[in-house]
PDB file of C-alpha atoms in Angstrom:
ATOM      1  CA  MET A 286      -0.211   0.106  -0.238  1.00  0.00           C
ATOM      2  CA  SER A 287       1.611   3.466  -0.814  1.00  0.00           C
ATOM      3  CA  GLN A 288       1.325   6.873   1.074  1.00  0.00           C
ATOM      4  CA  THR A 289       0.774   9.635  -1.150  1.00  0.00           C
ATOM      5  CA  ALA A 290       3.394  12.414   0.154  1.00  0.00           C
ATOM      6  CA  ARG A 291       1.041  15.259   1.959  1.00  0.00           C
ATOM      7  CA  GLN A 292       2.238  18.597   0.999  1.00  0.00           C
ATOM      8  CA  ILE A 293       2.932  20.901   4.152  1.00  0.00           C
ATOM      9  CA  GLU A 294       2.227  23.780   4.075  1.00  0.00           C
ATOM     10  CA  PRO A 295       5.222  26.248   5.652  1.00  0.00           C
ATOM     11  CA  ILE A 296       4.222  28.191   8.710  1.00  0.00           C
ATOM     12  CA  ASP A 297       4.771  31.886   8.051  1.00  0.00           C
ATOM     13  CA  PRO A 298       5.991  33.733  10.891  1.00  0.00           C
ATOM     14  CA  LEU A 299       3.735  36.666  12.436  1.00  0.00           C
ATOM     15  CA  VAL A 300       4.807  40.196  11.405  1.00  0.00           C
ATOM     16  CA  ARG A 301       4.993  42.832  14.226  1.00  0.00           C
ATOM     17  CA  ILE A 302       4.170  46.463  12.937  1.00  0.00           C
ATOM     18  CA  LEU A 303       4.763  49.590  14.625  1.00  0.00           C
ATOM     19  CA  ILE A 304       2.876  52.362  13.350  1.00  0.00           C
ATOM     20  CA  ALA A 305       3.671  56.303  13.571  1.00  0.00           C
ATOM     21  CA  ASP A 306       1.571  58.966  13.435  1.00  0.00           C
ATOM     22  CA  ASP A 307       0.308  62.286  14.957  1.00  0.00           C
ATOM     23  CA  HIS A 308      -2.931  61.965  14.553  1.00  0.00           C
ATOM     24  CA  PRO A 309      -5.303  58.915  16.573  1.00  0.00           C
ATOM     25  CA  VAL A 310      -7.468  58.288  13.940  1.00  0.00           C
ATOM     26  CA  ILE A 311      -5.226  57.969  11.151  1.00  0.00           C
ATOM     27  CA  ARG A 312      -3.209  55.267  13.806  1.00  0.00           C
ATOM     28  CA  LYS A 313      -7.053  54.007  14.375  1.00  0.00           C
ATOM     29  CA  GLN A 314      -7.547  53.553  10.845  1.00  0.00           C
ATOM     30  CA  VAL A 315      -4.133  52.138   9.821  1.00  0.00           C
ATOM     31  CA  ARG A 316      -4.402  49.552  12.703  1.00  0.00           C
ATOM     32  CA  LEU A 317      -7.937  48.284  11.678  1.00  0.00           C
ATOM     33  CA  ILE A 318      -6.502  47.783   7.836  1.00  0.00           C
ATOM     34  CA  LEU A 319      -3.648  45.737   9.259  1.00  0.00           C
ATOM     35  CA  GLU A 320      -5.114  43.610  12.053  1.00  0.00           C
ATOM     36  CA  GLU A 321      -7.747  42.153   9.623  1.00  0.00           C
ATOM     37  CA  HIS A 322      -4.190  40.253   8.365  1.00  0.00           C
ATOM     38  CA  PRO A 323      -4.204  36.943  10.035  1.00  0.00           C
ATOM     39  CA  ARG A 324      -0.560  37.428   9.687  1.00  0.00           C
ATOM     40  CA  PHE A 325      -0.048  41.325  11.204  1.00  0.00           C
ATOM     41  CA  GLU A 326       0.337  42.227  14.683  1.00  0.00           C
ATOM     42  CA  VAL A 327       0.490  45.811  15.669  1.00  0.00           C
ATOM     43  CA  CYS A 328       2.689  45.507  18.636  1.00  0.00           C
ATOM     44  CA  GLY A 329       2.575  49.316  19.583  1.00  0.00           C
ATOM     45  CA  GLU A 330       2.058  52.935  18.322  1.00  0.00           C
ATOM     46  CA  ALA A 331       3.517  56.389  18.347  1.00  0.00           C
ATOM     47  CA  HIS A 332       2.491  59.808  18.166  1.00  0.00           C
ATOM     48  CA  ASP A 333       6.079  61.195  17.079  1.00  0.00           C
ATOM     49  CA  GLY A 334       9.243  60.636  15.146  1.00  0.00           C
ATOM     50  CA  ALA A 335      10.885  60.790  18.880  1.00  0.00           C
ATOM     51  CA  GLU A 336       8.745  58.162  20.165  1.00  0.00           C
ATOM     52  CA  ALA A 337       9.119  55.795  17.072  1.00  0.00           C
ATOM     53  CA  ILE A 338      12.769  55.470  17.544  1.00  0.00           C
ATOM     54  CA  GLU A 339      12.037  54.921  21.254  1.00  0.00           C
ATOM     55  CA  GLU A 340       9.150  52.104  20.558  1.00  0.00           C
ATOM     56  CA  ALA A 341      11.218  50.555  17.360  1.00  0.00           C
ATOM     57  CA  GLN A 342      14.159  50.043  19.950  1.00  0.00           C
ATOM     58  CA  ARG A 343      12.123  48.679  22.788  1.00  0.00           C
ATOM     59  CA  LEU A 344       9.782  46.315  20.543  1.00  0.00           C
ATOM     60  CA  LYS A 345      11.469  45.698  17.900  1.00  0.00           C
ATOM     61  CA  PRO A 346       8.929  45.293  15.097  1.00  0.00           C
ATOM     62  CA  ASP A 347      10.042  43.830  11.792  1.00  0.00           C
ATOM     63  CA  VAL A 348       8.254  46.788  10.148  1.00  0.00           C
ATOM     64  CA  VAL A 349       7.658  50.760  10.948  1.00  0.00           C
ATOM     65  CA  VAL A 350       4.807  52.350   9.682  1.00  0.00           C
ATOM     66  CA  LEU A 351       5.823  55.973   9.742  1.00  0.00           C
ATOM     67  CA  ASN A 352       4.031  59.415   8.683  1.00  0.00           C
ATOM     68  CA  VAL A 353       6.364  62.034   6.817  1.00  0.00           C
ATOM     69  CA  SER A 354       5.300  64.762   8.634  1.00  0.00           C
ATOM     70  CA  MET A 355       5.212  64.668  12.532  1.00  0.00           C
ATOM     71  CA  PRO A 356       6.067  66.907  15.776  1.00  0.00           C
ATOM     72  CA  ILE A 357       9.670  66.410  17.334  1.00  0.00           C
ATOM     73  CA  LEU A 358      10.930  64.063  14.576  1.00  0.00           C
ATOM     74  CA  ASN A 359       9.677  64.069  11.295  1.00  0.00           C
ATOM     75  CA  GLY A 360       9.288  60.467   9.674  1.00  0.00           C
ATOM     76  CA  MET A 361      12.129  60.704   7.663  1.00  0.00           C
ATOM     77  CA  GLU A 362      14.698  61.598  10.329  1.00  0.00           C
ATOM     78  CA  ALA A 363      12.690  58.850  12.168  1.00  0.00           C
ATOM     79  CA  ALA A 364      13.603  56.542   9.498  1.00  0.00           C
ATOM     80  CA  ARG A 365      17.079  57.358   8.804  1.00  0.00           C
ATOM     81  CA  LYS A 366      17.847  57.072  12.655  1.00  0.00           C
ATOM     82  CA  ILE A 367      15.887  53.850  13.088  1.00  0.00           C
ATOM     83  CA  LYS A 368      17.881  52.137   9.960  1.00  0.00           C
ATOM     84  CA  ALA A 369      20.999  53.190  11.617  1.00  0.00           C
ATOM     85  CA  GLN A 370      20.568  51.448  14.802  1.00  0.00           C
ATOM     86  CA  LEU A 371      18.293  48.619  13.577  1.00  0.00           C
ATOM     87  CA  PRO A 372      19.204  48.163   9.795  1.00  0.00           C
ATOM     88  CA  GLU A 373      17.046  45.166   9.717  1.00  0.00           C
ATOM     89  CA  MET A 374      14.103  46.689  10.131  1.00  0.00           C
ATOM     90  CA  ALA A 375      11.706  47.544   7.725  1.00  0.00           C
ATOM     91  CA  VAL A 376      10.486  51.165   7.199  1.00  0.00           C
ATOM     92  CA  VAL A 377       7.331  52.013   5.510  1.00  0.00           C
ATOM     93  CA  ILE A 378       6.143  55.431   4.639  1.00  0.00           C
ATOM     94  CA  LEU A 379       2.771  56.498   5.111  1.00  0.00           C
ATOM     95  CA  SER A 380       1.885  59.690   3.616  1.00  0.00           C
ATOM     96  CA  SER A 381      -0.372  62.651   2.181  1.00  0.00           C
ATOM     97  CA  HIS A 382       2.754  63.986   0.469  1.00  0.00           C
ATOM     98  CA  ILE A 383       3.115  62.525  -3.225  1.00  0.00           C
ATOM     99  CA  ASP A 384       5.703  64.412  -4.119  1.00  0.00           C
ATOM    100  CA  ARG A 385       8.820  63.271  -5.443  1.00  0.00           C
ATOM    101  CA  HIS A 386      11.429  64.718  -3.183  1.00  0.00           C
ATOM    102  CA  PHE A 387       9.689  63.413  -0.588  1.00  0.00           C
ATOM    103  CA  ILE A 388       9.927  59.958  -2.466  1.00  0.00           C
ATOM    104  CA  GLU A 389      13.381  60.535  -3.190  1.00  0.00           C
ATOM    105  CA  GLU A 390      14.323  60.754   0.289  1.00  0.00           C
ATOM    106  CA  ALA A 391      12.046  57.797   1.685  1.00  0.00           C
ATOM    107  CA  GLN A 392      14.522  55.922  -0.788  1.00  0.00           C
ATOM    108  CA  LYS A 393      17.848  57.496   0.736  1.00  0.00           C
ATOM    109  CA  VAL A 394      17.005  57.067   4.121  1.00  0.00           C
ATOM    110  CA  GLY A 395      16.135  53.690   3.273  1.00  0.00           C
ATOM    111  CA  ALA A 396      12.501  52.901   3.390  1.00  0.00           C
ATOM    112  CA  ARG A 397      11.187  49.760   1.732  1.00  0.00           C
ATOM    113  CA  ALA A 398       7.995  51.242   0.637  1.00  0.00           C
ATOM    114  CA  TYR A 399       6.274  54.986   0.167  1.00  0.00           C
ATOM    115  CA  VAL A 400       2.400  54.270   0.158  1.00  0.00           C
ATOM    116  CA  ALA A 401       0.011  57.365  -0.377  1.00  0.00           C
ATOM    117  CA  LYS A 402      -2.527  57.379   2.620  1.00  0.00           C
ATOM    118  CA  THR A 403      -5.141  57.575   0.050  1.00  0.00           C
ATOM    119  CA  LYS A 404      -4.465  54.149  -0.944  1.00  0.00           C
ATOM    120  CA  ALA A 405      -3.899  52.973   2.158  1.00  0.00           C
ATOM    121  CA  ALA A 406      -6.948  50.376   2.659  1.00  0.00           C
ATOM    122  CA  GLU A 407      -6.217  48.666  -0.767  1.00  0.00           C
ATOM    123  CA  ALA A 408      -2.295  48.920  -0.881  1.00  0.00           C
ATOM    124  CA  LEU A 409      -0.888  49.027   2.657  1.00  0.00           C
ATOM    125  CA  VAL A 410      -0.819  45.739   3.519  1.00  0.00           C
ATOM    126  CA  LYS A 411       1.111  44.542  -0.122  1.00  0.00           C
ATOM    127  CA  ALA A 412       3.682  47.264   0.415  1.00  0.00           C
ATOM    128  CA  ILE A 413       4.454  45.768   4.265  1.00  0.00           C
ATOM    129  CA  GLU A 414       4.418  42.347   2.803  1.00  0.00           C
ATOM    130  CA  ALA A 415       6.845  43.555  -0.443  1.00  0.00           C
ATOM    131  CA  ALA A 416       8.898  45.271   2.434  1.00  0.00           C
ATOM    132  CA  VAL A 417       9.782  42.654   4.859  1.00  0.00           C
ATOM    133  CA  ILE A 418      10.668  40.223   1.834  1.00  0.00           C
ATOM    134  CA  GLY A 419      13.425  43.158   1.654  1.00  0.00           C
ATOM    135  CA  GLY A 420      12.612  43.787  -2.366  1.00  0.00           C
ATOM    136  CA  ALA A 421      12.960  46.959  -4.447  1.00  0.00           C
ATOM    137  CA  PHE A 422      11.456  49.959  -3.349  1.00  0.00           C
ATOM    138  CA  ILE A 423       7.716  50.001  -3.711  1.00  0.00           C
ATOM    139  CA  LEU A 424       5.891  53.132  -4.958  1.00  0.00           C
ATOM    140  CA  ILE A 425       2.096  53.352  -4.605  1.00  0.00           C
ATOM    141  CA  ASP A 426       0.320  56.686  -5.081  1.00  0.00           C
TER     142      ASP A 426
END
């Protein structure tokens, strides 16, 4: 009697995400989008760039989603410092600024994706998945 080999699906690890945005409503919306994904866990939130750096160091998430315009430190400076201290961490910029300057700056600071806030509902999950894999920079505007 022969047995058919059973295909075993690899267990995908949980992707831990830190959200940083100065607007509580945006943080809540982003959290709701991400928590619908079975492999995503929002492990923390920050309301400014300085807090994002502190939380990234403390929580060691797989991905940090940063807004560009935040008080104390903007998202680009926060991304630069996070990548300097934790280079393996994926950074995704979520912004209302869809301008070549911001996009180029995001690439320079080491972000792996740039998503327009207007496209967050349909594109943020895909951008995070791609950022975790570490592929080429993704722009979703």
